[in-house]
PDB file of C-alpha atoms in Angstrom:
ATOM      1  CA  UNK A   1      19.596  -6.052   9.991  1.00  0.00           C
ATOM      2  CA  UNK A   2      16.216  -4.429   9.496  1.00  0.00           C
ATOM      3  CA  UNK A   3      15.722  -3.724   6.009  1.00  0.00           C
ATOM      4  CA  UNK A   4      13.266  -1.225   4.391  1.00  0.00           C
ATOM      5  CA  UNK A   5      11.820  -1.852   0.896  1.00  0.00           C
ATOM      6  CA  UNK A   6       9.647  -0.231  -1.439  1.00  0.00           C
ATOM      7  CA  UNK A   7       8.656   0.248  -4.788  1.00  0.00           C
ATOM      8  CA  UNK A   8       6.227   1.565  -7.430  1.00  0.00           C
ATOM      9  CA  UNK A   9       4.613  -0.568  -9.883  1.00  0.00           C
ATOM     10  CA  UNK A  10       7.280  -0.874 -12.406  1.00  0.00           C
ATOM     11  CA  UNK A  11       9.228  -2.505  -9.802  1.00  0.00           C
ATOM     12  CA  UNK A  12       6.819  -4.602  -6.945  1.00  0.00           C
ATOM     13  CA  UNK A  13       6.881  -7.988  -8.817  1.00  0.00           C
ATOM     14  CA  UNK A  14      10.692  -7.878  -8.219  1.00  0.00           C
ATOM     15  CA  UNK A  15      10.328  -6.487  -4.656  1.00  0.00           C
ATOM     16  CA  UNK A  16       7.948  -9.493  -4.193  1.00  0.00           C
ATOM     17  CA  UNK A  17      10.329 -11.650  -5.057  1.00  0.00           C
ATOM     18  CA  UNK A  18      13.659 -10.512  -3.088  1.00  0.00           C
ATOM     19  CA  UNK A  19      11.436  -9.978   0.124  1.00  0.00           C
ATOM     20  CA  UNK A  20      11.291 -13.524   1.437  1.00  0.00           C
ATOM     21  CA  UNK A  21      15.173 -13.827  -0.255  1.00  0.00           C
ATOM     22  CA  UNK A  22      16.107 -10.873   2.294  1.00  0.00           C
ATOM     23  CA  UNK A  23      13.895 -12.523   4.933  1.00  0.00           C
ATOM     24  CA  UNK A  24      16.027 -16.008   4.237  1.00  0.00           C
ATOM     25  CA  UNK A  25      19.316 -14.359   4.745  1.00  0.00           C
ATOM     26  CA  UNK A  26      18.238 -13.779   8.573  1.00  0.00           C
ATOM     27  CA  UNK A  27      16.992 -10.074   8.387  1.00  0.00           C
ATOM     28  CA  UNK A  28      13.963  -8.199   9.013  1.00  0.00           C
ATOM     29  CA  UNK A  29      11.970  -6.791   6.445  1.00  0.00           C
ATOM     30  CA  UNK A  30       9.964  -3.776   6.329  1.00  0.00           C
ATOM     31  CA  UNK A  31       7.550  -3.495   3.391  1.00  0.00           C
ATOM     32  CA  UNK A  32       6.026   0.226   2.310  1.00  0.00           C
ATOM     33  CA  UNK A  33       4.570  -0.572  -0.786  1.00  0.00           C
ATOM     34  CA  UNK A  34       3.253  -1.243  -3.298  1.00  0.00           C
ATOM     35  CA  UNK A  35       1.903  -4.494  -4.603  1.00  0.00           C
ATOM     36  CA  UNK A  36       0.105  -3.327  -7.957  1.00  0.00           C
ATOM     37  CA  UNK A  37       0.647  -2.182 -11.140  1.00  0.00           C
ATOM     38  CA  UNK A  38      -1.187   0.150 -10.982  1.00  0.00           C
ATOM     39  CA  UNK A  39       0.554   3.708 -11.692  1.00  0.00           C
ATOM     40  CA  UNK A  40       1.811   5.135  -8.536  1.00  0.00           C
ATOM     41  CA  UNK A  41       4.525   7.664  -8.008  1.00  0.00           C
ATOM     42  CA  UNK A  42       7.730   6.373  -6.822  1.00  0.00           C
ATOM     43  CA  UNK A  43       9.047   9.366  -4.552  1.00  0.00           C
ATOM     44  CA  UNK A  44       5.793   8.359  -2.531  1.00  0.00           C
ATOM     45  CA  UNK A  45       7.541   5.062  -1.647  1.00  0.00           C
ATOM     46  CA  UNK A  46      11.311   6.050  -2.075  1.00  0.00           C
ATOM     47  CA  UNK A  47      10.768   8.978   0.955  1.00  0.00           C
ATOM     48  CA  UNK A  48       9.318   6.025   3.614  1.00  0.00           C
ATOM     49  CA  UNK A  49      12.045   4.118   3.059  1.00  0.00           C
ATOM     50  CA  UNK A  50      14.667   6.734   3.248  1.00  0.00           C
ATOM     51  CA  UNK A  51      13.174   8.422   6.172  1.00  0.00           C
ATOM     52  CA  UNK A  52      13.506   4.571   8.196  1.00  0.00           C
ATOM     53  CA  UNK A  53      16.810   4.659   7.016  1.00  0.00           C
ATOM     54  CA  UNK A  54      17.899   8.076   8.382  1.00  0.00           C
ATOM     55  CA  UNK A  55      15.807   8.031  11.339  1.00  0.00           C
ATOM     56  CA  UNK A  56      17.516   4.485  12.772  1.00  0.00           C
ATOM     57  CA  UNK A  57      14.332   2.929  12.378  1.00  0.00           C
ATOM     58  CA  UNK A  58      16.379   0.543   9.407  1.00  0.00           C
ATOM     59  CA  UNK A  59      19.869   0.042   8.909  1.00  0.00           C
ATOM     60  CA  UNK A  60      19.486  -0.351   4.919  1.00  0.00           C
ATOM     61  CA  UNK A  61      17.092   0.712   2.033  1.00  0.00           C
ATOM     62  CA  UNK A  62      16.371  -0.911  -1.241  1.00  0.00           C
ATOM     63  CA  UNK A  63      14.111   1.060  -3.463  1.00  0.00           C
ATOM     64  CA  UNK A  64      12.680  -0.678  -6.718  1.00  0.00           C
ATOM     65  CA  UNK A  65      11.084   0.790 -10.013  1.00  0.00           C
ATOM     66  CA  UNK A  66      11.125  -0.065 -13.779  1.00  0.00           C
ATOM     67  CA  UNK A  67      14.768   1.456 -14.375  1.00  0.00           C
ATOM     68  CA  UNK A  68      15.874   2.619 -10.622  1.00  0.00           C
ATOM     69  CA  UNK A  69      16.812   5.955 -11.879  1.00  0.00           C
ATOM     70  CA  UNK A  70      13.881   8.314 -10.558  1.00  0.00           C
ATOM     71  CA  UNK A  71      14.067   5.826  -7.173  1.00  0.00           C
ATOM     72  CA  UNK A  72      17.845   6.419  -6.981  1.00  0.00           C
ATOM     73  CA  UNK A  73      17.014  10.602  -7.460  1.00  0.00           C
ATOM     74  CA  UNK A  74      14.502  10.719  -5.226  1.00  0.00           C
ATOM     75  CA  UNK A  75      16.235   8.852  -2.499  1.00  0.00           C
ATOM     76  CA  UNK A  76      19.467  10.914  -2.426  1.00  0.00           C
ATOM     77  CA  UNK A  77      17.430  14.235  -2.327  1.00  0.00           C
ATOM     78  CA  UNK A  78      16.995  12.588   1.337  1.00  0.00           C
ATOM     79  CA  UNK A  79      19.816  14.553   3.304  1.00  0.00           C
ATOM     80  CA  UNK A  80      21.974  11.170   5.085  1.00  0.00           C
ATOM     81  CA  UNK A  81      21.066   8.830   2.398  1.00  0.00           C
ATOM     82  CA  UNK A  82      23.912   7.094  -0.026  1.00  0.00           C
ATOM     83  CA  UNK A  83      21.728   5.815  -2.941  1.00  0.00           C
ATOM     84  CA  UNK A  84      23.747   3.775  -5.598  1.00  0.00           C
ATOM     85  CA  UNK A  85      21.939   2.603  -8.487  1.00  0.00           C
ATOM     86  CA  UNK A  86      23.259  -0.669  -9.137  1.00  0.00           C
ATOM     87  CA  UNK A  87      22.847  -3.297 -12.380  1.00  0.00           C
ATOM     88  CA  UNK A  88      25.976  -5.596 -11.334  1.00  0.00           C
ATOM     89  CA  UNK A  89      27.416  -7.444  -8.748  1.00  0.00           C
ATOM     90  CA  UNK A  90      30.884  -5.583  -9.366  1.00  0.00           C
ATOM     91  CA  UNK A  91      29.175  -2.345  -8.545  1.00  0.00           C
ATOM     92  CA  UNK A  92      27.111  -3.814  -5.343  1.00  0.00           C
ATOM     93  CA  UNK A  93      29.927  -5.014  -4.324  1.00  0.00           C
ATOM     94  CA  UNK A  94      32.079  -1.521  -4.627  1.00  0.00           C
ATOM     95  CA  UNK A  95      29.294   0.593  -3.285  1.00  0.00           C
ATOM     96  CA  UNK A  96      29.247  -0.860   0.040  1.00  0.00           C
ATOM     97  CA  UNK A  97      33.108  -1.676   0.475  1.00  0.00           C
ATOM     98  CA  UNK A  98      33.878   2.134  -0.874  1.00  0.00           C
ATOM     99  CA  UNK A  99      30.845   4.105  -0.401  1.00  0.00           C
ATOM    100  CA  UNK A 100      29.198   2.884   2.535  1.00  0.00           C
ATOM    101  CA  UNK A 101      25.828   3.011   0.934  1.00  0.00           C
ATOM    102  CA  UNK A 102      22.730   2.781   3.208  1.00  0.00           C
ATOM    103  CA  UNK A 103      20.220   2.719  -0.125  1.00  0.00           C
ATOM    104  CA  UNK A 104      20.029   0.440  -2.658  1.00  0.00           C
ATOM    105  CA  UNK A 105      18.380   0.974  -6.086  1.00  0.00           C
ATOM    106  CA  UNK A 106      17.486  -1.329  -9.011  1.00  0.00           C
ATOM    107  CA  UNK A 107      15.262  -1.872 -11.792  1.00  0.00           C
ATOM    108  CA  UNK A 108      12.824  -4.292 -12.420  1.00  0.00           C
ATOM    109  CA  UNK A 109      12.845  -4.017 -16.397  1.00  0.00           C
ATOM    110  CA  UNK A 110      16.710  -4.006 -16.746  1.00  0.00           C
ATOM    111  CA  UNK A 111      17.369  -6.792 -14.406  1.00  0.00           C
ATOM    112  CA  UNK A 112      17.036 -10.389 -14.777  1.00  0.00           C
ATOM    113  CA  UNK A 113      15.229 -11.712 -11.027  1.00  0.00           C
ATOM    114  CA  UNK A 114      18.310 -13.947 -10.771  1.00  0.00           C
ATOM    115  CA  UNK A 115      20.921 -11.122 -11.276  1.00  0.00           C
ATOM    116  CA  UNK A 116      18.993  -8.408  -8.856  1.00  0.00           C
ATOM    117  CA  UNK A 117      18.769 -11.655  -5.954  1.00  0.00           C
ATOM    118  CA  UNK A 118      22.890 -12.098  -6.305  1.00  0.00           C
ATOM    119  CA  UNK A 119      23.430  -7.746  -6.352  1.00  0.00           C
ATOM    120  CA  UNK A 120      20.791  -7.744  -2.949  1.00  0.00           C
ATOM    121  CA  UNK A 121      22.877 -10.335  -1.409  1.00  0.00           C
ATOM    122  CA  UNK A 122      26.384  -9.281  -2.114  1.00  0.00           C
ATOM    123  CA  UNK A 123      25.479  -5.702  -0.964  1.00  0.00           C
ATOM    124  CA  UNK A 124      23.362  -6.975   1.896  1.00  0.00           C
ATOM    125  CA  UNK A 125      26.297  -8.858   2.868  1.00  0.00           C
ATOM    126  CA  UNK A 126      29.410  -6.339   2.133  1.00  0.00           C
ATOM    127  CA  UNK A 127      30.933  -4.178   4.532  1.00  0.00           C
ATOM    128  CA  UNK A 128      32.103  -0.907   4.506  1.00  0.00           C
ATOM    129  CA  UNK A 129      36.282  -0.686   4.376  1.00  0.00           C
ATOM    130  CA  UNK A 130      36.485   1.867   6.395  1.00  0.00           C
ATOM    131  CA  UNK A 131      39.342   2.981   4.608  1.00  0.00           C
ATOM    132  CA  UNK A 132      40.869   6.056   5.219  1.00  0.00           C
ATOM    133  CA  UNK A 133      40.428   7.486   2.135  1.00  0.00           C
ATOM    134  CA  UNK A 134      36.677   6.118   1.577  1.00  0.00           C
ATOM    135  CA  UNK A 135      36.032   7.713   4.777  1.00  0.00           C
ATOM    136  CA  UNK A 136      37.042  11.103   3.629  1.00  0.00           C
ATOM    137  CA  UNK A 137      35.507  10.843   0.544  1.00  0.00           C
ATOM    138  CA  UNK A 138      32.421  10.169   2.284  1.00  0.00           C
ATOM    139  CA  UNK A 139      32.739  13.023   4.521  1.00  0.00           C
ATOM    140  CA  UNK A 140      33.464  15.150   1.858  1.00  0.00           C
ATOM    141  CA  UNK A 141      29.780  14.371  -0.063  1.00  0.00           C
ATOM    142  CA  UNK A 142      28.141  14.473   3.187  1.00  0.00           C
ATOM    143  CA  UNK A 143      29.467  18.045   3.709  1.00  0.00           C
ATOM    144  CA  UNK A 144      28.562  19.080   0.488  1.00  0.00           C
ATOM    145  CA  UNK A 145      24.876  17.980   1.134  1.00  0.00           C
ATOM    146  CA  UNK A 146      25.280  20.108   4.483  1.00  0.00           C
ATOM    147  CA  UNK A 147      26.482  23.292   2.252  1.00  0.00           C
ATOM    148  CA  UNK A 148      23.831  22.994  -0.332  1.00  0.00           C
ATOM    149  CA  UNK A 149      21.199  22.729   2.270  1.00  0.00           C
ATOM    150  CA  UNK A 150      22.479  26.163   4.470  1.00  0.00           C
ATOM    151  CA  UNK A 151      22.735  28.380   0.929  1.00  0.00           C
ATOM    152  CA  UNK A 152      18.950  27.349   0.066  1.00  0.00           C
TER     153      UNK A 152
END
């Protein structure tokens, strides 16, 4: 798979470090930035990396800041992006299987590197069910995003 990866400077020392990880487990890595820490604003690298994502031009996100939350909000303002914010391997594990995510999110300062390696690689490496009802859930969100967007 082609991944795309960015993140702001709460979150690039940990995007340094999964990069040649992701690269290890056979796929492609894209890389939008940034590698300070110097203040930047993370919806400047979350929309890159959504808009590969939703355009075909990656099959997966992962999006990296100090918590993941504003990387996580940002990304799902994206209409076709599934952003899960994820802090376990339960939960990186779930999001794929049951909610076909195409974004992932995490934070440098509540993750351990070790912990954030195991959630990339489970979710990297977790299908989506397909299940019946996961698939209509799925729809359902979608078409909410679709009614949201035709009211505005």
């Amino acid at each position: 798979m082609k991944i795309s990866i960015g993140a702001d400077h709460g979150g690039y020392r940990l995007k340094e470090v999964l990069v040649p990880i992701i690269q290890s487990l056979g796929h492609e890595v894209q890389d939008v930035g940034c590698s300070c820490d110097q203040s930047v604003d993370y919806p400047d690298y979350a929309l890159p990396v959504c808009e590969a994502v939703v355009k075909g031009e990656a099959d997966r996100g992962i999006l990296i800041c100090g918590t993941g939350i504003g990387m996580s909000i940002a990304a799902n303002k994206v209409q076709g992006i599934r952003c899960a914010l994820v802090q376990d391997t339960f939960s990186a594990k779930a999001t794929r299987d049951h909610n076909d995510t195409n974004v992932l999110a995490l934070g440098e300062r509540v993750l351990g590197f070790g912990i954030a390696e195991e959630i990339v690689r489970i979710w990297l490496e977790t299908p989506f069910s397909n299940g019946e009802r996961h698939v209509g859930r799925i729809n359902k969100v979608m078409n909410i995003e679709k009614q949201v967007s035709n009211h505005v």
